[in-house]
Coordinates of C-alpha atoms and ligand atoms in Angstrom, one line a residue:
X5 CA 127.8 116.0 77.2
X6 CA 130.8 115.9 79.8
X7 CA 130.3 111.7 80.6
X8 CA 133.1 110.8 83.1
X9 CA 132.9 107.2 83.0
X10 CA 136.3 106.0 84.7
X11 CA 139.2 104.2 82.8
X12 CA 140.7 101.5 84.8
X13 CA 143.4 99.5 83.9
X14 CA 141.8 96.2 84.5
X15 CA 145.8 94.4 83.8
X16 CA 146.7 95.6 87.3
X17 CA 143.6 94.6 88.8
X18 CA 142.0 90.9 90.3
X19 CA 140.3 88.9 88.0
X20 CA 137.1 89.5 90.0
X21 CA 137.7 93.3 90.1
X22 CA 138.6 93.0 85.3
X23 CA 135.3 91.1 85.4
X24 CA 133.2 93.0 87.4
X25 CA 134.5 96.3 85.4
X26 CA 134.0 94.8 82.1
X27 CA 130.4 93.5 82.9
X28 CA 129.4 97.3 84.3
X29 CA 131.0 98.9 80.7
X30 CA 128.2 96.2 78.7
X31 CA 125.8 96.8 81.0
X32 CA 125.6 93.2 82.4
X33 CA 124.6 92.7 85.7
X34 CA 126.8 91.8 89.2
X35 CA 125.4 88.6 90.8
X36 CA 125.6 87.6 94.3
X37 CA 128.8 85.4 94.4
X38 CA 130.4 88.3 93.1
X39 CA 128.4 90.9 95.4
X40 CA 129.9 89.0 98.6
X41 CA 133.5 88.7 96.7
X42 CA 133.7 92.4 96.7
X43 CA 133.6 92.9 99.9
X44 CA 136.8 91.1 100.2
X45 CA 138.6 93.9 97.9
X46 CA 140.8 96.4 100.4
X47 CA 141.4 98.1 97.4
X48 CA 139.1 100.7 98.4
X49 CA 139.9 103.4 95.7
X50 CA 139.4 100.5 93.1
X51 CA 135.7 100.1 94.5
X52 CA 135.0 103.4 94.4
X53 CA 136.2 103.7 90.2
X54 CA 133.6 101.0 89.6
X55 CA 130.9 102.2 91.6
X56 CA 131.7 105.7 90.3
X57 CA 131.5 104.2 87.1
X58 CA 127.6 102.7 87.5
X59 CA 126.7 106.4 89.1
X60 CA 127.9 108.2 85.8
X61 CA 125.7 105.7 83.8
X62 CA 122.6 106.9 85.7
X63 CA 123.7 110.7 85.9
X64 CA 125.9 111.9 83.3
X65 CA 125.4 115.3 84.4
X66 CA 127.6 116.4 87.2
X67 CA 125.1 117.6 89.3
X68 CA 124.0 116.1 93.4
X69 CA 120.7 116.8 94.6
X70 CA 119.5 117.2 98.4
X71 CA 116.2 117.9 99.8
X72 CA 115.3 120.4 102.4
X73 CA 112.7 118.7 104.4
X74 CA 111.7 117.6 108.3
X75 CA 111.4 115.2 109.8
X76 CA 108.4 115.0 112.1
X77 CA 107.7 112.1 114.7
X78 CA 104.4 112.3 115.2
X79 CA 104.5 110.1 117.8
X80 CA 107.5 107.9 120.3
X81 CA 104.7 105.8 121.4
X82 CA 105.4 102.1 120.2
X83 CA 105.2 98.4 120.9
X84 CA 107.8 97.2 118.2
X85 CA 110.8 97.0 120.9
X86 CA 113.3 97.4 118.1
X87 CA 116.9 96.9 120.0
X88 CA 118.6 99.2 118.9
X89 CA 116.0 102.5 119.0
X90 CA 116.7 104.9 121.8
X91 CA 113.9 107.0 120.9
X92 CA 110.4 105.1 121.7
X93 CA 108.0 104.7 124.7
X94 CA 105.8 101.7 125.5
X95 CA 101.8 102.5 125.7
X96 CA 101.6 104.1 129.3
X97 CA 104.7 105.2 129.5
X98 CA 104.7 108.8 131.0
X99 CA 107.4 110.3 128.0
X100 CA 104.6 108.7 125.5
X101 CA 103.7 111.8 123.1
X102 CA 101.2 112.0 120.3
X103 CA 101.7 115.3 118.2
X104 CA 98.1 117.1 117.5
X105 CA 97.5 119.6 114.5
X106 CA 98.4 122.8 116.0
X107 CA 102.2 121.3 116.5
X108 CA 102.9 119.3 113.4
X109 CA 101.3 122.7 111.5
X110 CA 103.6 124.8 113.4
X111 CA 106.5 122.5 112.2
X112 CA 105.7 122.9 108.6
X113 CA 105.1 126.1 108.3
X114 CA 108.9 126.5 110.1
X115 CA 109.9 124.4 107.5
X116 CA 107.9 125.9 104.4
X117 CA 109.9 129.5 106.0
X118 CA 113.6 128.0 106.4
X119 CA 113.1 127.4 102.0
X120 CA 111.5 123.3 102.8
X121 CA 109.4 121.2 100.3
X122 CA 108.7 118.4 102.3
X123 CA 107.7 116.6 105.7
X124 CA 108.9 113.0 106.5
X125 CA 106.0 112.0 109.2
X126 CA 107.2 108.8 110.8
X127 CA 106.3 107.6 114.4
X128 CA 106.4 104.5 116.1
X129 CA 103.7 101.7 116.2
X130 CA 101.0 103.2 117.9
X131 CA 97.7 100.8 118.9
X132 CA 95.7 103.9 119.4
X133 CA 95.8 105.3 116.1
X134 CA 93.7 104.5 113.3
X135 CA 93.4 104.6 110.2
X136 CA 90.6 107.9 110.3
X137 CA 93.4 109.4 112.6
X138 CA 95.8 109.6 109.4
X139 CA 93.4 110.3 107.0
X140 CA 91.8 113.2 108.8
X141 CA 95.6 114.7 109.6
X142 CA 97.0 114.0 105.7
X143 CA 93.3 115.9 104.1
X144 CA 94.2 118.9 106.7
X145 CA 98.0 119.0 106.2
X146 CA 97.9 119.1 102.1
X147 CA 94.8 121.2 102.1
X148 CA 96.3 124.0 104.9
X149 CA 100.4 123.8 103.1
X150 CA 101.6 123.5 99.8
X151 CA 103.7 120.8 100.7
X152 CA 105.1 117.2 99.8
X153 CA 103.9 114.4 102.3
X154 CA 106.5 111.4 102.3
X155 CA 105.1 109.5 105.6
X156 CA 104.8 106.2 107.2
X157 CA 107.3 103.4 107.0
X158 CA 105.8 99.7 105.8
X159 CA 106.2 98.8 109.3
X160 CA 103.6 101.5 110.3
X161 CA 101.1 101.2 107.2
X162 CA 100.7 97.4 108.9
X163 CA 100.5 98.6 112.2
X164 CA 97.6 100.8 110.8
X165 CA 96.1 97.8 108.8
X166 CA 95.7 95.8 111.9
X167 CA 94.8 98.0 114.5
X168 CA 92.0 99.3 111.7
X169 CA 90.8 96.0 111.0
X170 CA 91.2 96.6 107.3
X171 CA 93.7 95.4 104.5
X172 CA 97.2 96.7 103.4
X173 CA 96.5 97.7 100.2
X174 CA 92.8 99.5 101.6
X175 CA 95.2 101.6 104.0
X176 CA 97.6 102.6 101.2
X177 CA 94.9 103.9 98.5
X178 CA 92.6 105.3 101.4
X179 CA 96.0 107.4 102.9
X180 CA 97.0 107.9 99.0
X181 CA 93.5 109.4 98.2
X182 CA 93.9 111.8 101.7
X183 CA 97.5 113.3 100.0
X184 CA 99.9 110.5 100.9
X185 CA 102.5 111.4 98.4
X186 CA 105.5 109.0 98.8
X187 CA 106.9 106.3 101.4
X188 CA 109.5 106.1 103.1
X189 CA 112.1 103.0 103.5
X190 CA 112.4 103.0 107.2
X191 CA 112.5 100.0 109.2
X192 CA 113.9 97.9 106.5
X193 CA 117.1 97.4 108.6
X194 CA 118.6 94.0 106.7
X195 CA 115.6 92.5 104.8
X196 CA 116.6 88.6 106.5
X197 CA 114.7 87.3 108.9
X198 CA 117.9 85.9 111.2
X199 CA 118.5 89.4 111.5
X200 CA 115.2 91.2 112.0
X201 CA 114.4 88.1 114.7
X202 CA 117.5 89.1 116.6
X203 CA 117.5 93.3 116.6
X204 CA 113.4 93.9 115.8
X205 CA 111.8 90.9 116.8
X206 CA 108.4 92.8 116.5
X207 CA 108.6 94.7 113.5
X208 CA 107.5 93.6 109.8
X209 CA 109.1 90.5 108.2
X210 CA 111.1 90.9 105.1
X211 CA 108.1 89.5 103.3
X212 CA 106.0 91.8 104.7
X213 CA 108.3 94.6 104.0
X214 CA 108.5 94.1 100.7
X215 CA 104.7 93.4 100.0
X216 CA 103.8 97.2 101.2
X217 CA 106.5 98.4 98.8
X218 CA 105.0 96.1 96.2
X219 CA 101.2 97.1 96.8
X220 CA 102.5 101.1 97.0
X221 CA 104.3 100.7 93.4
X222 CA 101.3 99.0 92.2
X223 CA 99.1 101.9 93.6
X224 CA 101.5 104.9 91.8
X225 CA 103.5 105.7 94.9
X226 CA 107.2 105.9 94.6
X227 CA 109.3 105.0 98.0
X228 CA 112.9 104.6 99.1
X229 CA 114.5 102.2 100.2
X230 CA 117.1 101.5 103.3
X231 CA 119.6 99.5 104.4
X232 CA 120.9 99.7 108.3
X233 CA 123.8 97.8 108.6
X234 CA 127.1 97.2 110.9
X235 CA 125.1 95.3 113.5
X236 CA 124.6 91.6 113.2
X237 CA 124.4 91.2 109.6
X238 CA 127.1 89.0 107.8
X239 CA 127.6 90.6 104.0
X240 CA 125.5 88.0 102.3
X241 CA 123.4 89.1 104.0
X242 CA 123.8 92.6 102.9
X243 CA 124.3 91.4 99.6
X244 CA 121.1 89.8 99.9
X245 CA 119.2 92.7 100.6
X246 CA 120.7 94.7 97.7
X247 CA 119.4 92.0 95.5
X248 CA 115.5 91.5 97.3
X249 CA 115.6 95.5 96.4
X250 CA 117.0 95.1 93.2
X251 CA 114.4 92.1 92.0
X252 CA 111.3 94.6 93.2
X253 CA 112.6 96.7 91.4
X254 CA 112.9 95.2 88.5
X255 CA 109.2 93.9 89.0
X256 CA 107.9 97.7 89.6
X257 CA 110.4 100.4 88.9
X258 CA 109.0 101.9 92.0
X259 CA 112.1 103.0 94.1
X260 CA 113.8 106.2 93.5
X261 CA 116.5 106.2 96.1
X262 CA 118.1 103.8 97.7
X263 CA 119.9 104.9 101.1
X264 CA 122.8 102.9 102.8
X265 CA 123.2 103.9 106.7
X266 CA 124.9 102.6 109.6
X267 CA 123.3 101.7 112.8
X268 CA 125.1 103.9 115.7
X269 CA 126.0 102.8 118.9
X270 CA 124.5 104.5 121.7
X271 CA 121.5 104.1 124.4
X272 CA 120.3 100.8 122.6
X273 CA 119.8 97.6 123.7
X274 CA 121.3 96.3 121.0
X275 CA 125.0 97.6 121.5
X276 CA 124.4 96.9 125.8
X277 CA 122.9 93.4 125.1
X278 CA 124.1 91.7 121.9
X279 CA 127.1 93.7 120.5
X280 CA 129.5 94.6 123.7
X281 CA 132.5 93.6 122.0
X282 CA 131.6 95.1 117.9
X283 CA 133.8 97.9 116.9
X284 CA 131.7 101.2 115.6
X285 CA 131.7 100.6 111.7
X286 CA 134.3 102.8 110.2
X287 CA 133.9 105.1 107.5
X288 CA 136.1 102.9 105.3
X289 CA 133.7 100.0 105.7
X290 CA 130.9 102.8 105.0
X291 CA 132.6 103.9 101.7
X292 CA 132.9 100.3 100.7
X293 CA 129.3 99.3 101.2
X294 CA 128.1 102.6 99.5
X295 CA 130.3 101.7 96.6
X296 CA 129.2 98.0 96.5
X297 CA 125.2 98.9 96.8
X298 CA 125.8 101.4 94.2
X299 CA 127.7 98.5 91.6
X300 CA 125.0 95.6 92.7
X301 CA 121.7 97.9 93.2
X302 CA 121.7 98.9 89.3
X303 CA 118.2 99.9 88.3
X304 CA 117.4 102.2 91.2
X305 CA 118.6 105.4 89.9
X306 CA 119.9 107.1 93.3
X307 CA 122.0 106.1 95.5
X308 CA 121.9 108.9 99.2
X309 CA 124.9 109.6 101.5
X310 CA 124.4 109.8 104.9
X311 CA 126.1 113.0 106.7
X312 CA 123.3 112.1 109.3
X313 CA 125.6 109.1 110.4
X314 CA 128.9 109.7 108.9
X315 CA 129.2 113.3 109.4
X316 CA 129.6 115.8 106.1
X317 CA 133.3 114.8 104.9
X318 CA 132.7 111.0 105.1
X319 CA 129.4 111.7 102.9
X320 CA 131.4 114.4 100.6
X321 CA 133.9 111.1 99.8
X322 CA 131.1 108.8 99.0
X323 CA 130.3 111.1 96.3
X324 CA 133.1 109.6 94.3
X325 CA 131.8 105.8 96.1
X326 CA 128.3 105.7 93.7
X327 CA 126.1 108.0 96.2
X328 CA 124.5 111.2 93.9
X329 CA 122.2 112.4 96.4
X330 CA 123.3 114.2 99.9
X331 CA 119.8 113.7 101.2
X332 CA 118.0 115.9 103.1
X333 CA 119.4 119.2 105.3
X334 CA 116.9 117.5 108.0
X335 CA 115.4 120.8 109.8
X336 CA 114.6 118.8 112.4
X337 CA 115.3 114.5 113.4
X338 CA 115.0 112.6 116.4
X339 CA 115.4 108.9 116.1
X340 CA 119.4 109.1 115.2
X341 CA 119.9 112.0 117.7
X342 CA 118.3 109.7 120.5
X343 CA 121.7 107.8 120.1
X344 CA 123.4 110.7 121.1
X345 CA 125.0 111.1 117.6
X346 CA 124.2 114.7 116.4
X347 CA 126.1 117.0 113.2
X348 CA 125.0 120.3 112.7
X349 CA 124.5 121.0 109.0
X350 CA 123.5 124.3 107.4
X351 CA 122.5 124.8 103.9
X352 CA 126.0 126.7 103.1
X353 CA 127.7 123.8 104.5
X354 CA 125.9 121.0 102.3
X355 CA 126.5 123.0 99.5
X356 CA 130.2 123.8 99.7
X357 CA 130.4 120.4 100.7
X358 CA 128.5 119.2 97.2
X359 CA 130.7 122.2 95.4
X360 CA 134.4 121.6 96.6
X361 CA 133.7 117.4 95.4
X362 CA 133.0 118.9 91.4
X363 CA 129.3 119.0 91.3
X364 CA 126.6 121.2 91.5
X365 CA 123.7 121.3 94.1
X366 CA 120.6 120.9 92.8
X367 CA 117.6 121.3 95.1
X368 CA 115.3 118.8 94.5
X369 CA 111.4 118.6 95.9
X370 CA 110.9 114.6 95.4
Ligands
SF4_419 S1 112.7 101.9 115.4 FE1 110.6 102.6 115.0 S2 109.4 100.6 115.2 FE2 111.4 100.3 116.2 S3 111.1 100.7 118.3 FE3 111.8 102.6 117.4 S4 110.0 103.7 116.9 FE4 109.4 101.6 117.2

């Protein structure tokens, strides 16, 4: 087998940057202190080797995988406020929508046509939906398609277990038992409490984000997991939330991806109110966070790019950063494009992207 682990001549390098490359060749693990030191490294190219070198211990084949799949939000209606979403409307609000059957079905069987395997459903935190609401649309989606249903964020699964009056891990096996099929990471943002009090004051705690990934690992689902940063965050603090994801995981093995994006300025509160004076974060300090969750998150197998907010040859260069997954050609997303921020991506473009980088595509359905 064709295993490309990198040789780096660790002589020329920092005595963090020899130690951290000697501890991923015998498998030890990166703590924190180092973590937050290796955001200090402008070596950028040196990053990358060892975060290239952790992605060829988890895929020795030379192969990235993407997804073609929709997103569908099923409803903008929410009472969460987060600061920096251009995309939701408050109860009442005349733009409020709720999707029914005929127009989600209509959206999957578009997607089924354009060659899709799966439907991210994720809406905002709607107090008129119930838990019967979900179940009802989940039995008629997977009995009508043949087709994979990764829905609801923690932060929604909550919202449900409150409005419905019934507990967390009741909503997950009851939505489970209706076809629930995996969870998404949304809403995550930076798992630290300064943070989420200051850009989603009403969204779920870190606690509680982490307790519905828990309870759905426990219950046989497999999720994601996310990481918005370039807002408020200090890099402890994204170092931090690498590790909270990394200690779960070690608990429940229940992540399979694990997908680094930046939050984009545009319509938000959040760049208006709090951030007039933060620069957009660059694709270098993208690449360097990519290759640092890739080195510090080490037992979640995948690591996504995002050509959603860094556009396709940003996320083609991350490929050699630690990311092995392009994510998804997206038929169809709103929350990003609500920032104004929008790429067009076609299937031949991913591809070629994937291609001209040394790998092959692989299509995957998960
Ligand atoms: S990000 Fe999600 S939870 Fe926050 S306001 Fe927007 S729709 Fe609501």
């Amino acid at each position: 087998m064709d295993i490309q682990f990198p040789r780096l001549d660790t002589r020329a390098q920092s005595d963090l940057v020899a130690q951290v490359y000697s501890k991923i060749a015998s498998g030890q693990r990166i703590s924190r202190e180092e973590g937050i030191h290796l955001f200090d490294v402008e070596d950028l190219t040196t990053l990358g080797l060892l975060a290239d070198a952790v992605r060829w211990k988890h895929h020795p084949e030379k192969e990235v995988s993407y997804i073609i799949d929709r997103n569908i939000n099923y409803t903008n209606v929410c009472t969460a406020d987060c600061k920096f979403c251009a995309f939701y409307r408050r109860p009442g609000d005349a733009e409020g929508y709720t999707l029914d059957k005929e127009t989600i079905g209509k959206k999957i069987q578009e997607t089924l046509d354009l060659g899709g395997t799966r439907i991210l459903l994720q809406g905002g935190h709607n107090p008129e939906l119930k838990i019967e609401w979900y179940e009802e649309m989940f039995r008629w989606i997977k009995s009508t398609y043949s087709i994979i249903l990764h829905a609801l964020s923690p932060s929604e699964i909550i919202t449900i277990s409150k409005v419905s009056r019934i507990s967390v891990p009741e909503v997950i096996s009851r939505l489970k038992a209706a076809g629930l099929d995996s969870i998404p990471g949304g809403g995550a943002e930076i798992l630290s409490d300064r943070v989420r009090a200051i850009i989603a004051p009403g969204k779920t705690s870190s606690a509680e984000w982490l307790g519905v990934m828990e309870e759905a690992h426990k219950l046989g689902l497999k999720t994601t997991a996310t990481m918005m940063f370039g807002h408020v965050e200090t890099v402890a603090e994204r170092v931090d939330h690498m590790i909270l994801c990394r200690e779960l995981q070690d608990k429940t093995g229940g992540f399979y991806n694990f997908i680094p994006w930046t939050f984009h300025r545009g319509n938000t509160e959040l760049d208006f109110v709090l951030l007039p004076e933060r620069e957009k974060t660059s694709a270098f300090e993208y690449l360097k966070t990519v290759a640092i969750s890739r080195i510090m998150v080490d037992n979640i197998p995948t690591i996504q790019s995002s050509w959603v907010t860094q556009g396709l040859k940003v996320a083609q260069i991350s490929l050699r950063f630690g990311a092995n997954d392009f994510g998804s050609l997206m038929i169809e997303e709103n929350v990003v494009s609500a920032t104004g921020l929008q790429y067009n991506m076609t299937l031949k473009k991913m591809t070629k992207a994937i291609k001209t980088a040394g790998f092959t595509p692989v299509q995957r359905n998960w």
